[in-house]
PDB file of C-alpha atoms in Angstrom:
ATOM      1  CA  MET A   1     135.118 115.026 136.549  1.00  0.00           C
ATOM      2  CA  SER A   2     135.260 111.232 136.649  1.00  0.00           C
ATOM      3  CA  ASP A   3     138.386 109.554 135.279  1.00  0.00           C
ATOM      4  CA  THR A   4     136.244 107.095 133.384  1.00  0.00           C
ATOM      5  CA  MET A   5     133.403 107.723 131.038  1.00  0.00           C
ATOM      6  CA  SER A   6     130.555 105.267 130.775  1.00  0.00           C
ATOM      7  CA  ASP A   7     129.061 104.398 127.407  1.00  0.00           C
ATOM      8  CA  PRO A   8     126.112 106.609 126.545  1.00  0.00           C
ATOM      9  CA  GLU A   9     122.671 105.097 126.870  1.00  0.00           C
ATOM     10  CA  PRO A  10     120.935 104.219 123.592  1.00  0.00           C
ATOM     11  CA  THR A  11     118.716 107.071 122.558  1.00  0.00           C
ATOM     12  CA  SER A  12     115.022 106.490 122.130  1.00  0.00           C
ATOM     13  CA  ILE A  13     113.595 106.964 118.659  1.00  0.00           C
ATOM     14  CA  PRO A  14     110.111 108.464 118.877  1.00  0.00           C
ATOM     15  CA  HIS A  15     107.388 107.010 116.681  1.00  0.00           C
ATOM     16  CA  PRO A  16     104.114 108.766 115.972  1.00  0.00           C
ATOM     17  CA  ALA A  17     101.052 107.021 117.344  1.00  0.00           C
ATOM     18  CA  PRO A  18      99.599 104.739 114.635  1.00  0.00           C
ATOM     19  CA  GLY A  19      96.022 105.174 113.503  1.00  0.00           C
ATOM     20  CA  PRO A  20      93.415 102.569 114.437  1.00  0.00           C
ATOM     21  CA  HIS A  21      93.615 100.933 111.005  1.00  0.00           C
ATOM     22  CA  ALA A  22      97.376 101.205 110.463  1.00  0.00           C
ATOM     23  CA  TRP A  23      97.846  97.474 111.048  1.00  0.00           C
ATOM     24  CA  LEU A  24      95.843  96.681 107.901  1.00  0.00           C
ATOM     25  CA  ALA A  25      98.709  97.884 105.688  1.00  0.00           C
ATOM     26  CA  VAL A  26     100.989  95.215 107.165  1.00  0.00           C
ATOM     27  CA  ALA A  27      98.220  92.608 107.248  1.00  0.00           C
ATOM     28  CA  GLY A  28      97.651  93.014 103.506  1.00  0.00           C
ATOM     29  CA  THR A  29     101.191  91.928 102.714  1.00  0.00           C
ATOM     30  CA  PHE A  30     101.000  89.207 105.375  1.00  0.00           C
ATOM     31  CA  PHE A  31      97.779  87.900 103.796  1.00  0.00           C
ATOM     32  CA  THR A  32      99.057  87.767 100.220  1.00  0.00           C
ATOM     33  CA  VAL A  33     102.284  85.995 101.196  1.00  0.00           C
ATOM     34  CA  ALA A  34     100.336  83.436 103.277  1.00  0.00           C
ATOM     35  CA  TRP A  35      98.016  82.898 100.318  1.00  0.00           C
ATOM     36  CA  GLY A  36     100.945  81.946  98.095  1.00  0.00           C
ATOM     37  CA  GLY A  37     102.534  79.848 100.823  1.00  0.00           C
ATOM     38  CA  ASN A  38      99.667  77.352 100.870  1.00  0.00           C
ATOM     39  CA  GLU A  39      98.901  76.910  97.177  1.00  0.00           C
ATOM     40  CA  PHE A  40     101.370  74.085  96.691  1.00  0.00           C
ATOM     41  CA  THR A  41      99.852  71.608  99.164  1.00  0.00           C
ATOM     42  CA  PRO A  42      96.532  70.916  97.373  1.00  0.00           C
ATOM     43  CA  LEU A  43      98.429  70.534  94.080  1.00  0.00           C
ATOM     44  CA  LEU A  44     100.926  68.022  95.424  1.00  0.00           C
ATOM     45  CA  LYS A  45      98.789  64.971  94.643  1.00  0.00           C
ATOM     46  CA  MET A  46      98.344  66.197  91.081  1.00  0.00           C
ATOM     47  CA  TYR A  47     102.098  66.596  90.690  1.00  0.00           C
ATOM     48  CA  GLN A  48     102.674  63.121  92.081  1.00  0.00           C
ATOM     49  CA  LEU A  49     100.112  61.457  89.789  1.00  0.00           C
ATOM     50  CA  ASN A  50     101.130  63.343  86.640  1.00  0.00           C
ATOM     51  CA  GLY A  51     104.834  62.819  87.211  1.00  0.00           C
ATOM     52  CA  GLY A  52     104.728  59.341  88.690  1.00  0.00           C
ATOM     53  CA  TRP A  53     106.837  60.565  91.592  1.00  0.00           C
ATOM     54  CA  SER A  54     107.706  58.439  94.565  1.00  0.00           C
ATOM     55  CA  ALA A  55     106.799  59.222  98.159  1.00  0.00           C
ATOM     56  CA  GLN A  56     110.447  60.160  98.742  1.00  0.00           C
ATOM     57  CA  ILE A  57     110.286  62.933  96.147  1.00  0.00           C
ATOM     58  CA  VAL A  58     107.098  64.241  97.724  1.00  0.00           C
ATOM     59  CA  ASN A  59     108.735  64.284 101.160  1.00  0.00           C
ATOM     60  CA  VAL A  60     111.745  66.156  99.796  1.00  0.00           C
ATOM     61  CA  LEU A  61     109.479  68.813  98.297  1.00  0.00           C
ATOM     62  CA  LEU A  62     107.687  69.175 101.606  1.00  0.00           C
ATOM     63  CA  GLY A  63     111.058  69.511 103.339  1.00  0.00           C
ATOM     64  CA  ALA A  64     112.172  72.268 100.982  1.00  0.00           C
ATOM     65  CA  TYR A  65     109.518  74.514 102.516  1.00  0.00           C
ATOM     66  CA  VAL A  66     110.957  73.889 105.975  1.00  0.00           C
ATOM     67  CA  LEU A  67     114.455  74.777 104.759  1.00  0.00           C
ATOM     68  CA  GLY A  68     113.160  78.205 103.840  1.00  0.00           C
ATOM     69  CA  ILE A  69     110.766  78.906 106.680  1.00  0.00           C
ATOM     70  CA  ILE A  70     112.854  77.864 109.702  1.00  0.00           C
ATOM     71  CA  PRO A  71     115.856  80.220 109.172  1.00  0.00           C
ATOM     72  CA  ALA A  72     113.487  83.110 108.444  1.00  0.00           C
ATOM     73  CA  LEU A  73     111.438  82.379 111.559  1.00  0.00           C
ATOM     74  CA  LEU A  74     114.486  82.096 113.795  1.00  0.00           C
ATOM     75  CA  ASN A  75     116.352  85.147 112.505  1.00  0.00           C
ATOM     76  CA  GLY A  76     113.672  87.497 111.202  1.00  0.00           C
ATOM     77  CA  GLY A  77     112.267  88.532 114.581  1.00  0.00           C
ATOM     78  CA  PRO A  78     115.557  89.280 116.385  1.00  0.00           C
ATOM     79  CA  LEU A  79     116.979  91.106 113.371  1.00  0.00           C
ATOM     80  CA  SER A  80     113.850  93.216 113.003  1.00  0.00           C
ATOM     81  CA  ASP A  81     114.050  94.110 116.699  1.00  0.00           C
ATOM     82  CA  ARG A  82     117.466  95.585 115.960  1.00  0.00           C
ATOM     83  CA  TYR A  83     117.064  97.070 112.501  1.00  0.00           C
ATOM     84  CA  GLY A  84     113.327  97.664 112.211  1.00  0.00           C
ATOM     85  CA  ARG A  85     110.300  95.808 110.866  1.00  0.00           C
ATOM     86  CA  ARG A  86     110.220  97.375 107.408  1.00  0.00           C
ATOM     87  CA  PRO A  87     113.757  96.435 106.243  1.00  0.00           C
ATOM     88  CA  LEU A  88     113.346  92.825 107.370  1.00  0.00           C
ATOM     89  CA  MET A  89     109.876  92.318 105.965  1.00  0.00           C
ATOM     90  CA  ALA A  90     110.564  94.058 102.659  1.00  0.00           C
ATOM     91  CA  PRO A  91     112.152  90.947 101.071  1.00  0.00           C
ATOM     92  CA  ALA A  92     109.109  88.789 101.900  1.00  0.00           C
ATOM     93  CA  PRO A  93     106.933  89.906  98.942  1.00  0.00           C
ATOM     94  CA  VAL A  94     109.953  89.576  96.655  1.00  0.00           C
ATOM     95  CA  PHE A  95     110.582  86.014  97.814  1.00  0.00           C
ATOM     96  CA  GLY A  96     106.847  85.345  97.500  1.00  0.00           C
ATOM     97  CA  VAL A  97     106.749  86.485  93.877  1.00  0.00           C
ATOM     98  CA  LEU A  98     109.912  84.523  93.082  1.00  0.00           C
ATOM     99  CA  GLY A  99     108.512  81.423  94.749  1.00  0.00           C
ATOM    100  CA  SER A 100     105.251  81.541  92.816  1.00  0.00           C
ATOM    101  CA  ALA A 101     106.996  82.337  89.533  1.00  0.00           C
ATOM    102  CA  VAL A 102     109.437  79.443  89.915  1.00  0.00           C
ATOM    103  CA  LEU A 103     106.684  77.028  90.978  1.00  0.00           C
ATOM    104  CA  ALA A 104     104.673  78.054  87.920  1.00  0.00           C
ATOM    105  CA  MET A 105     107.544  76.888  85.697  1.00  0.00           C
ATOM    106  CA  GLY A 106     108.206  73.584  87.445  1.00  0.00           C
ATOM    107  CA  ALA A 107     105.096  71.420  87.257  1.00  0.00           C
ATOM    108  CA  ASP A 108     107.065  68.496  85.833  1.00  0.00           C
ATOM    109  CA  ASN A 109     110.461  69.204  87.412  1.00  0.00           C
ATOM    110  CA  PRO A 110     111.031  68.372  91.101  1.00  0.00           C
ATOM    111  CA  ALA A 111     114.253  70.417  91.234  1.00  0.00           C
ATOM    112  CA  ILE A 112     112.461  73.582  90.110  1.00  0.00           C
ATOM    113  CA  LEU A 113     109.602  72.929  92.532  1.00  0.00           C
ATOM    114  CA  PHE A 114     112.154  72.452  95.315  1.00  0.00           C
ATOM    115  CA  LEU A 115     113.644  75.891  94.638  1.00  0.00           C
ATOM    116  CA  GLY A 116     110.231  77.530  94.439  1.00  0.00           C
ATOM    117  CA  ARG A 117     109.198  75.944  97.716  1.00  0.00           C
ATOM    118  CA  MET A 118     112.298  77.326  99.426  1.00  0.00           C
ATOM    119  CA  PHE A 119     111.510  80.854  98.224  1.00  0.00           C
ATOM    120  CA  SER A 120     107.915  80.492  99.417  1.00  0.00           C
ATOM    121  CA  GLY A 121     109.130  79.249 102.799  1.00  0.00           C
ATOM    122  CA  LEU A 122     111.483  82.206 103.187  1.00  0.00           C
ATOM    123  CA  ALA A 123     108.665  84.625 102.386  1.00  0.00           C
ATOM    124  CA  LEU A 124     106.260  83.034 104.832  1.00  0.00           C
ATOM    125  CA  GLY A 125     108.850  82.752 107.605  1.00  0.00           C
ATOM    126  CA  LEU A 126     109.609  86.470 107.345  1.00  0.00           C
ATOM    127  CA  VAL A 127     105.985  87.590 107.471  1.00  0.00           C
ATOM    128  CA  MET A 128     105.256  85.249 110.374  1.00  0.00           C
ATOM    129  CA  ALA A 129     108.248  86.422 112.409  1.00  0.00           C
ATOM    130  CA  VAL A 130     108.324  90.098 111.461  1.00  0.00           C
ATOM    131  CA  GLY A 131     104.764  90.764 110.359  1.00  0.00           C
ATOM    132  CA  THR A 132     103.257  89.351 113.547  1.00  0.00           C
ATOM    133  CA  SER A 133     105.371  91.675 115.705  1.00  0.00           C
ATOM    134  CA  TRP A 134     104.645  94.622 113.434  1.00  0.00           C
ATOM    135  CA  ILE A 135     100.881  94.065 113.559  1.00  0.00           C
ATOM    136  CA  LYS A 136     101.053  93.845 117.360  1.00  0.00           C
ATOM    137  CA  GLU A 137     102.886  97.178 117.528  1.00  0.00           C
ATOM    138  CA  LEU A 138     100.264  98.851 115.337  1.00  0.00           C
ATOM    139  CA  SER A 139      97.284  97.402 117.205  1.00  0.00           C
ATOM    140  CA  GLU A 140      95.618  98.319 120.437  1.00  0.00           C
ATOM    141  CA  SER A 141      96.584  96.180 123.407  1.00  0.00           C
ATOM    142  CA  GLY A 142      95.520  92.563 123.139  1.00  0.00           C
ATOM    143  CA  ALA A 143      94.286  92.692 119.532  1.00  0.00           C
ATOM    144  CA  GLY A 144      97.540  92.263 117.642  1.00  0.00           C
ATOM    145  CA  ALA A 145      98.081  88.532 118.148  1.00  0.00           C
ATOM    146  CA  ARG A 146      94.489  87.739 117.150  1.00  0.00           C
ATOM    147  CA  ARG A 147      94.735  89.940 114.063  1.00  0.00           C
ATOM    148  CA  ALA A 148      97.992  88.353 112.944  1.00  0.00           C
ATOM    149  CA  SER A 149      96.641  84.836 113.495  1.00  0.00           C
ATOM    150  CA  THR A 150      93.422  85.605 111.599  1.00  0.00           C
ATOM    151  CA  THR A 151      95.362  87.135 108.707  1.00  0.00           C
ATOM    152  CA  LEU A 152      97.556  84.040 108.429  1.00  0.00           C
ATOM    153  CA  THR A 153      94.600  81.651 108.641  1.00  0.00           C
ATOM    154  CA  VAL A 154      92.557  83.485 106.006  1.00  0.00           C
ATOM    155  CA  GLY A 155      95.551  83.678 103.672  1.00  0.00           C
ATOM    156  CA  PHE A 156      96.258  79.972 104.071  1.00  0.00           C
ATOM    157  CA  GLY A 157      92.595  79.158 103.536  1.00  0.00           C
ATOM    158  CA  LEU A 158      92.281  81.195 100.355  1.00  0.00           C
ATOM    159  CA  GLY A 159      95.468  79.728  98.919  1.00  0.00           C
ATOM    160  CA  ALA A 160      94.290  76.169  99.460  1.00  0.00           C
ATOM    161  CA  ALA A 161      90.729  76.907  98.316  1.00  0.00           C
ATOM    162  CA  VAL A 162      91.565  78.476  94.947  1.00  0.00           C
ATOM    163  CA  ALA A 163      94.656  76.510  93.903  1.00  0.00           C
ATOM    164  CA  GLY A 164      92.933  73.214  93.078  1.00  0.00           C
ATOM    165  CA  PRO A 165      90.005  74.627  91.077  1.00  0.00           C
ATOM    166  CA  LEU A 166      92.258  77.013  89.146  1.00  0.00           C
ATOM    167  CA  ALA A 167      94.682  74.211  88.248  1.00  0.00           C
ATOM    168  CA  GLU A 168      91.872  71.881  87.157  1.00  0.00           C
ATOM    169  CA  CYS A 169      89.694  74.372  85.303  1.00  0.00           C
ATOM    170  CA  GLY A 170      92.373  76.523  83.705  1.00  0.00           C
ATOM    171  CA  PRO A 171      93.369  76.223  80.020  1.00  0.00           C
ATOM    172  CA  ALA A 172      95.435  73.124  79.326  1.00  0.00           C
ATOM    173  CA  PRO A 173      98.817  74.824  78.798  1.00  0.00           C
ATOM    174  CA  LEU A 174      98.466  76.910  81.947  1.00  0.00           C
ATOM    175  CA  GLY A 175      96.591  74.523  84.269  1.00  0.00           C
ATOM    176  CA  PRO A 176      99.115  73.820  87.066  1.00  0.00           C
ATOM    177  CA  ALA A 177     100.756  77.227  86.667  1.00  0.00           C
ATOM    178  CA  LEU A 178      97.561  79.283  86.867  1.00  0.00           C
ATOM    179  CA  PRO A 179      97.258  79.410  90.694  1.00  0.00           C
ATOM    180  CA  TYR A 180     100.805  80.764  91.016  1.00  0.00           C
ATOM    181  CA  LEU A 181     100.403  83.262  88.205  1.00  0.00           C
ATOM    182  CA  GLY A 182      97.169  84.443  89.811  1.00  0.00           C
ATOM    183  CA  HIS A 183      99.030  84.967  93.084  1.00  0.00           C
ATOM    184  CA  THR A 184     101.947  86.980  91.739  1.00  0.00           C
ATOM    185  CA  LEU A 185      99.739  89.736  90.294  1.00  0.00           C
ATOM    186  CA  PRO A 186      98.055  90.918  93.524  1.00  0.00           C
ATOM    187  CA  LEU A 187     101.303  90.513  95.448  1.00  0.00           C
ATOM    188  CA  ARG A 188     103.182  92.708  92.991  1.00  0.00           C
ATOM    189  CA  LEU A 189     100.382  95.273  92.910  1.00  0.00           C
ATOM    190  CA  LEU A 190      99.563  95.359  96.621  1.00  0.00           C
ATOM    191  CA  ALA A 191     102.944  95.142  98.337  1.00  0.00           C
ATOM    192  CA  PRO A 192     104.488  98.511  97.282  1.00  0.00           C
ATOM    193  CA  PRO A 193     101.537 100.773  98.286  1.00  0.00           C
ATOM    194  CA  LEU A 194     100.894  98.771 101.456  1.00  0.00           C
ATOM    195  CA  PHE A 195     104.512  99.117 102.514  1.00  0.00           C
ATOM    196  CA  ALA A 196     104.437 102.823 101.810  1.00  0.00           C
ATOM    197  CA  ALA A 197     101.322 103.212 103.971  1.00  0.00           C
ATOM    198  CA  ALA A 198     102.513 101.158 106.947  1.00  0.00           C
ATOM    199  CA  PRO A 199     103.945 103.148 109.891  1.00  0.00           C
ATOM    200  CA  ASP A 200     107.334 102.080 111.183  1.00  0.00           C
ATOM    201  CA  GLY A 201     107.537  99.810 114.184  1.00  0.00           C
ATOM    202  CA  ALA A 202     110.682  98.689 116.058  1.00  0.00           C
ATOM    203  CA  PRO A 203     113.471  99.353 116.829  1.00  0.00           C
ATOM    204  CA  GLU A 204     112.568 101.421 119.851  1.00  0.00           C
ATOM    205  CA  THR A 205     116.213 102.422 120.324  1.00  0.00           C
ATOM    206  CA  ASP A 206     118.929 103.491 117.942  1.00  0.00           C
ATOM    207  CA  PRO A 207     121.498 100.642 117.794  1.00  0.00           C
ATOM    208  CA  ALA A 208     124.202 103.067 116.645  1.00  0.00           C
ATOM    209  CA  ALA A 209     123.791 105.402 119.591  1.00  0.00           C
ATOM    210  CA  GLY A 210     125.803 103.267 121.977  1.00  0.00           C
ATOM    211  CA  LYS A 211     128.685 102.969 119.514  1.00  0.00           C
ATOM    212  CA  LYS A 212     129.656 106.622 119.390  1.00  0.00           C
TER     213      LYS A 212
END
């Protein structure tokens, strides 16, 4: 017997083969978060005109989004490689709902809008970093990147397309808040069943196996 013992190799965790449409469960959450992430931009001019805000305030609100999205983008992917896609993406719909709810309350308050933008950025950064990898794992070779990109683009497009008309045509008390309130409902209704239906992705190895 050898005098020294090498650390055991990490054990592989088997995953059942996903069905051909399994990726849609992840894409649904991806889509709804992207939708909420792009509602603010077409409303920004309205906020600026109604509040008489300076260009500096507008730039700060735009920067708040970056403060949320960059840390999530940088850390979400590596952490999900280690701990799994589901645990890292699970907070994204929660942050998305919080972001929309806070933005709905802050039409005349830059500080509240700043906080809501940060929550929205966190949500979007997580789905972009984690959701893209998850969709790739659940897709046949070569299709995952295209599916993730299309999901993001359609979500962004819908968010921008409906936000302005809803804010302008909605009842006076709800006008600017209506796009965000309309976003929180499908996100709250869709996220739980979609998450339950989505097969697990990474990690491919058990990170605790090498620590025994």
